[in-house]
PDB file of C-alpha atoms in Angstrom:
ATOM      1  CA  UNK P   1     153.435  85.949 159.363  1.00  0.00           C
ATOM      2  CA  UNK P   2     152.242  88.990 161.278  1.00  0.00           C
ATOM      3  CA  UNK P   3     148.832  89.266 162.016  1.00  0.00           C
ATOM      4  CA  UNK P   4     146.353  92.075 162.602  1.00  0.00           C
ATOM      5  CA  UNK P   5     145.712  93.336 166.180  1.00  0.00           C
ATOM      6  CA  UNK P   6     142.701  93.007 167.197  1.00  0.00           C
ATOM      7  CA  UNK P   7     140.096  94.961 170.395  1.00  0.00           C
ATOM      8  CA  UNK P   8     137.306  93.857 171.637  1.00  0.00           C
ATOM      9  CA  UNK P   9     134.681  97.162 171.824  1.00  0.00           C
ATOM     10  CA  UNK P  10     131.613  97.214 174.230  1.00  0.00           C
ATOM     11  CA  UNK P  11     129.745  99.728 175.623  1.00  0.00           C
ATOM     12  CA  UNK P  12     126.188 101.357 176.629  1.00  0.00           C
ATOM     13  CA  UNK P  13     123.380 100.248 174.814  1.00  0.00           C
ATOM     14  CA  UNK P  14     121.321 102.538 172.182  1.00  0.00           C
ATOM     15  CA  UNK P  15     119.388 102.580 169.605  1.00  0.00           C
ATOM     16  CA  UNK P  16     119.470  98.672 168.599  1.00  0.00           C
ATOM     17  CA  UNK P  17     123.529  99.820 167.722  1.00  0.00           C
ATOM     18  CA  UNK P  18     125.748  96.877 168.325  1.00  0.00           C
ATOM     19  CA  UNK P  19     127.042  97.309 171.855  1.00  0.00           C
ATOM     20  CA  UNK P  20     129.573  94.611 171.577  1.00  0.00           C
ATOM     21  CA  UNK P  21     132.138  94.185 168.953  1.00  0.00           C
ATOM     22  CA  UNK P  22     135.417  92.161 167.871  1.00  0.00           C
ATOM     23  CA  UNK P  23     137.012  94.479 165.827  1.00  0.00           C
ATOM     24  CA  UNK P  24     140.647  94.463 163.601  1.00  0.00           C
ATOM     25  CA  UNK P  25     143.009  97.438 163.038  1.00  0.00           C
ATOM     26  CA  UNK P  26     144.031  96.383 159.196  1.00  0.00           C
ATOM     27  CA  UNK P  27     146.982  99.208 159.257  1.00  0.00           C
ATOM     28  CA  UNK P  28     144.335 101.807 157.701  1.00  0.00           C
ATOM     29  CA  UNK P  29     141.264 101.088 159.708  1.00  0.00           C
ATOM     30  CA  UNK P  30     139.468  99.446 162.291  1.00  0.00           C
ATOM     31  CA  UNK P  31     137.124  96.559 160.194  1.00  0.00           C
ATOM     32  CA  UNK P  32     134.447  94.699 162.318  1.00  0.00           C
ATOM     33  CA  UNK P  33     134.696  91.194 162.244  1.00  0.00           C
ATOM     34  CA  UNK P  34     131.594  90.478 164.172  1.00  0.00           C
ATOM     35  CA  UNK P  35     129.274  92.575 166.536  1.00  0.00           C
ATOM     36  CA  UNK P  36     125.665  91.905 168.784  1.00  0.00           C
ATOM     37  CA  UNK P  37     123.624  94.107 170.410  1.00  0.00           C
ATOM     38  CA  UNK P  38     123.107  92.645 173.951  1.00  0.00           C
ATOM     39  CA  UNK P  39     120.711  95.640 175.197  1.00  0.00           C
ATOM     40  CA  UNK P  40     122.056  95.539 178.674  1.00  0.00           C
ATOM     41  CA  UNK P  41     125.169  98.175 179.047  1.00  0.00           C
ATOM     42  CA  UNK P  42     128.028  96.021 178.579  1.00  0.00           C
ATOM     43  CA  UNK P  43     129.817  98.498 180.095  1.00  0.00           C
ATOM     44  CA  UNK P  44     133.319  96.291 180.967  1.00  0.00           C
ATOM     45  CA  UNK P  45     134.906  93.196 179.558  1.00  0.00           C
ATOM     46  CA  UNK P  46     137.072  90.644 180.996  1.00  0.00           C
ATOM     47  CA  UNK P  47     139.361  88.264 178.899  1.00  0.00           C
ATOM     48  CA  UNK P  48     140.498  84.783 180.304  1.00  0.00           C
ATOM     49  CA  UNK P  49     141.723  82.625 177.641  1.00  0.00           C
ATOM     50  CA  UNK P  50     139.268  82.477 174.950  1.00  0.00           C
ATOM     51  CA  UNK P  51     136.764  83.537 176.785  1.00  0.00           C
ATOM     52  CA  UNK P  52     135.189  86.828 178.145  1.00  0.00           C
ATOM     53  CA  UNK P  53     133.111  87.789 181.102  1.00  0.00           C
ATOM     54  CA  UNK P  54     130.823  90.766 180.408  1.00  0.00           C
ATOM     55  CA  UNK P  55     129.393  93.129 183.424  1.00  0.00           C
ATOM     56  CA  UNK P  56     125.903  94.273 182.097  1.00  0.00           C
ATOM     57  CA  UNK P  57     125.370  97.840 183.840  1.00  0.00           C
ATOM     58  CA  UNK P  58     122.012  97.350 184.067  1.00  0.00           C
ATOM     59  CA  UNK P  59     119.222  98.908 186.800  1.00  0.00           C
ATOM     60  CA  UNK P  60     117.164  96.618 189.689  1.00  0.00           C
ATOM     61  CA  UNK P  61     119.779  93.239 189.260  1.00  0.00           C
ATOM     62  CA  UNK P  62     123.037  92.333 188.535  1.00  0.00           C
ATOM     63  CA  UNK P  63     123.659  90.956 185.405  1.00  0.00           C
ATOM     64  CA  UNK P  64     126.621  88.882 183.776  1.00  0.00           C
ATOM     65  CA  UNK P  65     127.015  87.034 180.755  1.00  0.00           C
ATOM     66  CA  UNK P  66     130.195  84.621 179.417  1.00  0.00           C
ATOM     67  CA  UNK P  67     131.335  84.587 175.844  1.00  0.00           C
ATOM     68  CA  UNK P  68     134.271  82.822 173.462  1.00  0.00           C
ATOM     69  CA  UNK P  69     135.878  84.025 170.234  1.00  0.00           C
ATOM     70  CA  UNK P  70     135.648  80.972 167.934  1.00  0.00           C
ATOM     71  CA  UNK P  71     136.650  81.635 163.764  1.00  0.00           C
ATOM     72  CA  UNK P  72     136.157  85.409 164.493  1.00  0.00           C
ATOM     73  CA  UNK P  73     132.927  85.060 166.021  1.00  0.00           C
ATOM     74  CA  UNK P  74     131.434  86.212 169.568  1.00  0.00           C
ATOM     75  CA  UNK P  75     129.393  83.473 170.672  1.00  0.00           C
ATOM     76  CA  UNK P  76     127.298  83.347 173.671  1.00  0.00           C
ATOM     77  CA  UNK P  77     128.073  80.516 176.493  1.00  0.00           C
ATOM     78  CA  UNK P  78     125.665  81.616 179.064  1.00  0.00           C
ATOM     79  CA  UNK P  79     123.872  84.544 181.011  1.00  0.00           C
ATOM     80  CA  UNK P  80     123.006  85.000 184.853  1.00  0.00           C
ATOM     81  CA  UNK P  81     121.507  87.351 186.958  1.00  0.00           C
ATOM     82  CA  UNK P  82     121.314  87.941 191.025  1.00  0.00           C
ATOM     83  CA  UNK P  83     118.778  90.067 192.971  1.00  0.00           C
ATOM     84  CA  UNK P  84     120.928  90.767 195.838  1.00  0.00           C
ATOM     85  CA  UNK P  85     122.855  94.360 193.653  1.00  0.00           C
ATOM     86  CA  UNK P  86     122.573  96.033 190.995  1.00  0.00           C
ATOM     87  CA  UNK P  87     124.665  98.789 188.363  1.00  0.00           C
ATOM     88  CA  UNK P  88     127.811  95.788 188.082  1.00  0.00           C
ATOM     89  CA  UNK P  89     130.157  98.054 186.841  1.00  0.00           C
ATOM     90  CA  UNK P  90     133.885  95.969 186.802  1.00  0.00           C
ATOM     91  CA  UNK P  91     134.976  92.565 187.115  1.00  0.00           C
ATOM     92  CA  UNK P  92     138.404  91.035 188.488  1.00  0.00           C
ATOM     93  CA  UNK P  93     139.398  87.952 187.878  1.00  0.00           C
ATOM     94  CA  UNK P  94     141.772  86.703 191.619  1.00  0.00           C
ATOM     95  CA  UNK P  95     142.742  83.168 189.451  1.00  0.00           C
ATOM     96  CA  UNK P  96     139.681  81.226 191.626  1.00  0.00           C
ATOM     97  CA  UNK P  97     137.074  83.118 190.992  1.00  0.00           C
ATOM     98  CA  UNK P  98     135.407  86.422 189.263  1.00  0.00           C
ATOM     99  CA  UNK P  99     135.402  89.339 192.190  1.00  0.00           C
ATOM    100  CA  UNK P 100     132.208  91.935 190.500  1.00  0.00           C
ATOM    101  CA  UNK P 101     131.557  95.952 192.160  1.00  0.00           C
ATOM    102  CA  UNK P 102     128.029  97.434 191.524  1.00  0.00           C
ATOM    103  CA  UNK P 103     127.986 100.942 191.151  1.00  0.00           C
ATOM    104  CA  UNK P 104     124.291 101.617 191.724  1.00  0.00           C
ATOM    105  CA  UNK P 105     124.095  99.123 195.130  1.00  0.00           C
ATOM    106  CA  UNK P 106     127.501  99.414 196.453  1.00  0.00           C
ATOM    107  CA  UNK P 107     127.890  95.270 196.574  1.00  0.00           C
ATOM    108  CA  UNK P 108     131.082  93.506 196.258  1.00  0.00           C
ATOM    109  CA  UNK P 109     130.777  90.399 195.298  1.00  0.00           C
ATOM    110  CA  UNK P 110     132.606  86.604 194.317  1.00  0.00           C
ATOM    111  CA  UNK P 111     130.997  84.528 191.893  1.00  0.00           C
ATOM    112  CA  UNK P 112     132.309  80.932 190.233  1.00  0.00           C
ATOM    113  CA  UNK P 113     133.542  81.310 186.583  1.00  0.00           C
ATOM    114  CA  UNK P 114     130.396  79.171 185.311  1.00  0.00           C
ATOM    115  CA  UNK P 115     128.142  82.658 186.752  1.00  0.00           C
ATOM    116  CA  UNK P 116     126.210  80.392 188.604  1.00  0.00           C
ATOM    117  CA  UNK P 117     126.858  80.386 192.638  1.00  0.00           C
ATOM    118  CA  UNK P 118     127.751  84.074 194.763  1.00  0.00           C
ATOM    119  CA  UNK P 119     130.094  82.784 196.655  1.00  0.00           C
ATOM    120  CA  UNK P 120     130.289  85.717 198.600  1.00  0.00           C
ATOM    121  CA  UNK P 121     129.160  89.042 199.220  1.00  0.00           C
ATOM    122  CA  UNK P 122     129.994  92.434 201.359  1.00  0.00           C
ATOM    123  CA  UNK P 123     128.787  96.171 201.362  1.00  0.00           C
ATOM    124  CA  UNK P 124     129.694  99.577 203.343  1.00  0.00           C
ATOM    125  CA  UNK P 125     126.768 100.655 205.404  1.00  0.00           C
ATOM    126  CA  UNK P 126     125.823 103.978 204.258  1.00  0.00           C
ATOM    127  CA  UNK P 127     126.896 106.826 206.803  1.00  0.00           C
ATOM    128  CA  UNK P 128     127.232 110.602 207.356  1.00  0.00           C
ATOM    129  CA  UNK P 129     129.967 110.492 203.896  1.00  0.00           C
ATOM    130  CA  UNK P 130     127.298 108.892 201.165  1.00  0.00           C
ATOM    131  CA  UNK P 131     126.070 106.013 199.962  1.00  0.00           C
ATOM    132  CA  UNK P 132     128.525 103.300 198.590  1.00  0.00           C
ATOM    133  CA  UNK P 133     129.228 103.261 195.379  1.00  0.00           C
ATOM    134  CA  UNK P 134     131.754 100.100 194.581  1.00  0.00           C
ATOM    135  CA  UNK P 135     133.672 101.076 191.404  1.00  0.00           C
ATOM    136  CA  UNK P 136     136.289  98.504 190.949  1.00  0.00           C
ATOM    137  CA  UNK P 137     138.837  95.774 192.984  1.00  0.00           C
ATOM    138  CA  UNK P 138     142.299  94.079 192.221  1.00  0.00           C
ATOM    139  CA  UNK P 139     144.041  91.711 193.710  1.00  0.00           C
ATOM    140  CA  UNK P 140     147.655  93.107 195.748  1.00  0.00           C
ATOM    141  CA  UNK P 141     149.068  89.827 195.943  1.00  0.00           C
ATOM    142  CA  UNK P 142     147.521  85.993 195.684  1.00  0.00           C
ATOM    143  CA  UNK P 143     145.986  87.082 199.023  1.00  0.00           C
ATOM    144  CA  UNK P 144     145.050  90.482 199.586  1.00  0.00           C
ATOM    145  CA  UNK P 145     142.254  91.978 197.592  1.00  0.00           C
ATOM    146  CA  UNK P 146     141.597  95.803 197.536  1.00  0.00           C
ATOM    147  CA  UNK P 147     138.378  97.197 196.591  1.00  0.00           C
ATOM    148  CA  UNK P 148     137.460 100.478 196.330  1.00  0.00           C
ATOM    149  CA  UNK P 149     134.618 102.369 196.894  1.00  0.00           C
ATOM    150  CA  UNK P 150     134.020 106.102 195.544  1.00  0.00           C
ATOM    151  CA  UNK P 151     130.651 106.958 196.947  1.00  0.00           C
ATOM    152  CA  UNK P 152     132.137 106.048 200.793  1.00  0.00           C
ATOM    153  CA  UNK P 153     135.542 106.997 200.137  1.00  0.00           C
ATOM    154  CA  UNK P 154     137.397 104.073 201.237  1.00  0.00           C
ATOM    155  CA  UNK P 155     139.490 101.097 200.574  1.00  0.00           C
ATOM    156  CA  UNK P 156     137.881  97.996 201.910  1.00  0.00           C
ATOM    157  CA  UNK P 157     141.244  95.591 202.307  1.00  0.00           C
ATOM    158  CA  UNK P 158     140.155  91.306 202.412  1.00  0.00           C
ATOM    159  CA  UNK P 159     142.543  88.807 202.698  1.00  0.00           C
ATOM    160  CA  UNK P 160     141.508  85.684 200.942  1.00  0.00           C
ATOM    161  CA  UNK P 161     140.918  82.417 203.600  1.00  0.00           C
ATOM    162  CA  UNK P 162     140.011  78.775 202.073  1.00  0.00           C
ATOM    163  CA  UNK P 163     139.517  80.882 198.376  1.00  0.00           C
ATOM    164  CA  UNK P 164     136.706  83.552 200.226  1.00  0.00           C
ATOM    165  CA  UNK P 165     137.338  87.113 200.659  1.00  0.00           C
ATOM    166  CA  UNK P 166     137.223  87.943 204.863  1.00  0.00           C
ATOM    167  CA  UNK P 167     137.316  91.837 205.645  1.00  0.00           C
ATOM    168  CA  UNK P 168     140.283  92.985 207.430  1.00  0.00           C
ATOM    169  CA  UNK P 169     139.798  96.138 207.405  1.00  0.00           C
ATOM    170  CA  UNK P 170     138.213  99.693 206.159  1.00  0.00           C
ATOM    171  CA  UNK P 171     140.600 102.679 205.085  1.00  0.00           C
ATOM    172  CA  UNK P 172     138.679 105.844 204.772  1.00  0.00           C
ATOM    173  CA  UNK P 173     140.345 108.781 202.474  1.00  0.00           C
ATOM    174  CA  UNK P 174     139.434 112.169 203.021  1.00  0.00           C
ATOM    175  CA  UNK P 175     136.424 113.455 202.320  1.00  0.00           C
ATOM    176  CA  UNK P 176     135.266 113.264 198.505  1.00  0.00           C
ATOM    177  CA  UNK P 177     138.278 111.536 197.721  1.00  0.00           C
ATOM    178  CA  UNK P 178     136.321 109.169 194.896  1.00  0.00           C
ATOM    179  CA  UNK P 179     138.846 105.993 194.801  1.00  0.00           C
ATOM    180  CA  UNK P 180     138.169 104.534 191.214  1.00  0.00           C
ATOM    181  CA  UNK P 181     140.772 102.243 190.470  1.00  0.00           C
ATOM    182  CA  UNK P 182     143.897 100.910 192.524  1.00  0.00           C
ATOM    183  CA  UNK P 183     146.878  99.324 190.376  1.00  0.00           C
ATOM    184  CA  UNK P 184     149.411  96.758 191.820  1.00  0.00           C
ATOM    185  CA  UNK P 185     152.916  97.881 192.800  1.00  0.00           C
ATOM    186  CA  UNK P 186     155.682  95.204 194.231  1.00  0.00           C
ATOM    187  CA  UNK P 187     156.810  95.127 197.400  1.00  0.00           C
ATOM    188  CA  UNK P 188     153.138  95.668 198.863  1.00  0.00           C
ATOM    189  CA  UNK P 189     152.490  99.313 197.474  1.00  0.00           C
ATOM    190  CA  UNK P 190     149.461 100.049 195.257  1.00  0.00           C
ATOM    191  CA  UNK P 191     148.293 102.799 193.095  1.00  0.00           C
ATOM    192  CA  UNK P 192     145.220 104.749 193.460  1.00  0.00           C
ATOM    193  CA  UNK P 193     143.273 106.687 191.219  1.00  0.00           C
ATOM    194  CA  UNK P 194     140.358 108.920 192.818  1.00  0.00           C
ATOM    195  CA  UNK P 195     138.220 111.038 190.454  1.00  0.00           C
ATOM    196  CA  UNK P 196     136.164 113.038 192.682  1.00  0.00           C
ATOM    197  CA  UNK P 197     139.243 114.935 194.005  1.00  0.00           C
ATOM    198  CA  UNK P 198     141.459 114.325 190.837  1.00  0.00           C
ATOM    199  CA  UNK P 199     144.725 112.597 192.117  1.00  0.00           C
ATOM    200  CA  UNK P 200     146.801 109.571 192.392  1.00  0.00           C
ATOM    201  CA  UNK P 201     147.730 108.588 195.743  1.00  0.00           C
ATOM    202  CA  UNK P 202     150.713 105.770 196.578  1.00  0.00           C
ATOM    203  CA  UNK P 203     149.635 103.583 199.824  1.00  0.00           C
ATOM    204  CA  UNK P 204     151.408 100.687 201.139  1.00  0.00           C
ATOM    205  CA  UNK P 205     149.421  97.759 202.524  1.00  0.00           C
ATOM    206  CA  UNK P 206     150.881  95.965 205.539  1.00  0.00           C
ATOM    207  CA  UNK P 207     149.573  93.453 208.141  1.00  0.00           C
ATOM    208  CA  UNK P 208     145.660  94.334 207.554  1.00  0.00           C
ATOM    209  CA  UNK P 209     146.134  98.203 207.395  1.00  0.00           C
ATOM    210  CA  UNK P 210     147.885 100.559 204.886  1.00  0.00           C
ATOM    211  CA  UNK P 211     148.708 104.025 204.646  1.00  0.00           C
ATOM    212  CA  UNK P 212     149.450 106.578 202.391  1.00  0.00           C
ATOM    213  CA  UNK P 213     153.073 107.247 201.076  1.00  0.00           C
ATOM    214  CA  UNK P 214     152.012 110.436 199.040  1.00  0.00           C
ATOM    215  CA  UNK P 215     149.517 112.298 196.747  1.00  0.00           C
ATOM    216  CA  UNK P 216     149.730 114.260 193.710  1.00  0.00           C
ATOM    217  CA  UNK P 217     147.070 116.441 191.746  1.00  0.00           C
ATOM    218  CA  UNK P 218     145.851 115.904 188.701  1.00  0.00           C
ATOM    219  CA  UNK P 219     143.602 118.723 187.818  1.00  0.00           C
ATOM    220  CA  UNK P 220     140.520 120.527 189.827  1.00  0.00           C
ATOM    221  CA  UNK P 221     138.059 118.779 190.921  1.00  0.00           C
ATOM    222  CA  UNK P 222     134.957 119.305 188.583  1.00  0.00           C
ATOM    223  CA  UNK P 223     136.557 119.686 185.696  1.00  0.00           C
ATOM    224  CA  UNK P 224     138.504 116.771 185.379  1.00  0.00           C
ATOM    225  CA  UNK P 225     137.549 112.944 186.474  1.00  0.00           C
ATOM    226  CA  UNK P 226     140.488 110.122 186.229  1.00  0.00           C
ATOM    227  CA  UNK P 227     140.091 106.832 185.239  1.00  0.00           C
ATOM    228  CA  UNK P 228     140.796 103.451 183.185  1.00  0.00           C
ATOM    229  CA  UNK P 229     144.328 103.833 184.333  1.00  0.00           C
ATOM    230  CA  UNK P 230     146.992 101.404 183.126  1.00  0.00           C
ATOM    231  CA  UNK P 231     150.335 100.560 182.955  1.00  0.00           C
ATOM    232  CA  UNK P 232     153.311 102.012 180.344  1.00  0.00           C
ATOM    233  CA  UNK P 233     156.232 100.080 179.243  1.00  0.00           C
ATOM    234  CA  UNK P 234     156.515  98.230 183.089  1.00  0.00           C
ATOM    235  CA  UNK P 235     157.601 100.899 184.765  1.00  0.00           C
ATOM    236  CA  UNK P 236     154.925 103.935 184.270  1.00  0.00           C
ATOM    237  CA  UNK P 237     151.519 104.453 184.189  1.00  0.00           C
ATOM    238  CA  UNK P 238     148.651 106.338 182.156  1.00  0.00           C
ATOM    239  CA  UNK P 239     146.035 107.905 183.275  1.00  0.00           C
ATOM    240  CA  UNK P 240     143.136 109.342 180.727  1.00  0.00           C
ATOM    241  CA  UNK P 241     141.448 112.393 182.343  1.00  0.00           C
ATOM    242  CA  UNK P 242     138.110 112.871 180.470  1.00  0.00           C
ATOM    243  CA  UNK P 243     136.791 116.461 180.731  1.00  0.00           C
ATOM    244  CA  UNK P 244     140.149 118.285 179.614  1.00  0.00           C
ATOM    245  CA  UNK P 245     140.574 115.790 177.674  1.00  0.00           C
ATOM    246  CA  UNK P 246     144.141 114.924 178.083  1.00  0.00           C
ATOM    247  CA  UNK P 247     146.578 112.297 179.212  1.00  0.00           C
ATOM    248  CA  UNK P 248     148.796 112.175 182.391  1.00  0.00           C
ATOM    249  CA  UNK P 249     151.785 109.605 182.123  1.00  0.00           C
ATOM    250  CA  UNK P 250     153.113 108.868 186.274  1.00  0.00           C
ATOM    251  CA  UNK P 251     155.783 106.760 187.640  1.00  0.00           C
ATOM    252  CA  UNK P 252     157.066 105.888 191.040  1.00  0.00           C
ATOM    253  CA  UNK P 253     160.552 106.921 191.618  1.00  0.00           C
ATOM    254  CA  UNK P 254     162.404 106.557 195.403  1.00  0.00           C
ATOM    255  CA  UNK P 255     158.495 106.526 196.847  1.00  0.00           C
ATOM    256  CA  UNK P 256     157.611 109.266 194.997  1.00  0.00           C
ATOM    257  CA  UNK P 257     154.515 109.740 192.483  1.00  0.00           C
ATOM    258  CA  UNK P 258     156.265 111.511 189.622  1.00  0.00           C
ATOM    259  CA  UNK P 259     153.969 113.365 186.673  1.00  0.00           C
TER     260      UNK P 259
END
């Protein structure tokens, strides 16, 4: 028998409203199965398994909190918080460990999936461009993680030694570029989405460096700002631009970015 999809829903927190939801599409609606208010800007959720990992955007500290879905119920496993960041904005998950970006401190960060040892930490030193602004990572392969960072412009590229992130190197964009969000490709490519200047950009990562294949436009800058890209039917992505508000649908096509 079929069952119901069902989303999890979370969000900034206001007014006492639930900011955290598990929610079911019943073919007519969306009914709420269970919701809590957390009052800490759960601003992004990650699912492993049964359980979820919640980034609180929250001033001052960084702030995470683990959940599980038991009998259509959210129920809370534990809470932490670090003084070293602040403004945790996305989680990754590399398979060994939870890989966090804080948008207010510019921190990168690994922490164990029980929230209770940083296992590691980095940051861009602020410069003539901006203050760093870490938005969000992924992981290119088992070993390489990308993560990139809008305030500075750049692509910080790690290569993971003994499990720990160690910096190979720093790829600046140009100027005002805003990097968001970078998607896996095969064969060593990668996706990224920059907001500030509205465009997708291929690059290819290869022995510590990479370089970009191509760029295309999305809109003018101010008016529209990419982001929460994903991937279409395995072989094209989607990209919502809030502030027109539409939807651009790329793929990649003989190295080409194709809208």
């Amino acid at each position: 028998m079929a069952t119901n999809p069902r989303y999890l829903i979370s969000g900034y927190s206001q007014n006492n409203a639930p900011d955290l939801a598990l929610v079911e599409w019943t073919g007519e609606k969306l009914q709420t199965l269970h919701s809590v208010y957390t009052g800490e800007n759960p601003s992004y959720v990650l699912k492993k398994g049964k359980e979820l990992f919640v980034a609180h955007e929250v001033e001052a500290v960084v702030v995470l909190s683990k959940w599980r879905i038991e009998k259509d119920q959210l129920t809370l496993l534990g809470r932490s918080e670090f003084a070293f960041g602040s403004g945790l904005c996305h989680l990754w998950d590399t398979g060994n460990f939870l890989v966090g970006s804080c948008w207010n401190s510019g921190h990168f960060f690994a922490v164990d999936y029980n929230l209770q040892s940083v296992l590691w930490q980095d940051i861009l030193i602020e410069n003539e461009r901006k203050a760093p602004h870490a938005h969000a990572c992924g992981m290119l392969n088992q070993d390489v993680l990308i993560c990139c960072d809008m305030g500075m412009d750049a692509l910080l590229l790690y290569t993971l030694q003994s499990g720990i992130p160690q910096k190979e190197s720093c790829f600046f964009l140009s100027k005002d570029a805003g990097p968001r969000q970078m998607i896996p490709l095969p064969n060593n490519d990668f996706l990224v989405v920059c907001e500030t200047t509205p465009q997708l950009l291929l690059c290819h990562y290869k022995a510590g460096s990479c370089r970009q294949k191509c760029a295309v436009p999305l809109g003018k800058a101010g008016e529209i700002w990419p982001g929460g890209a994903c991937t279409h039917l395995g072989d094209s992505f989607i990209v919502p631009l809030r502030g027109a508000p539409k939807i651009a649908q790329a793929k990649i096509e003989k190295e080409k970015i194709i809208l």
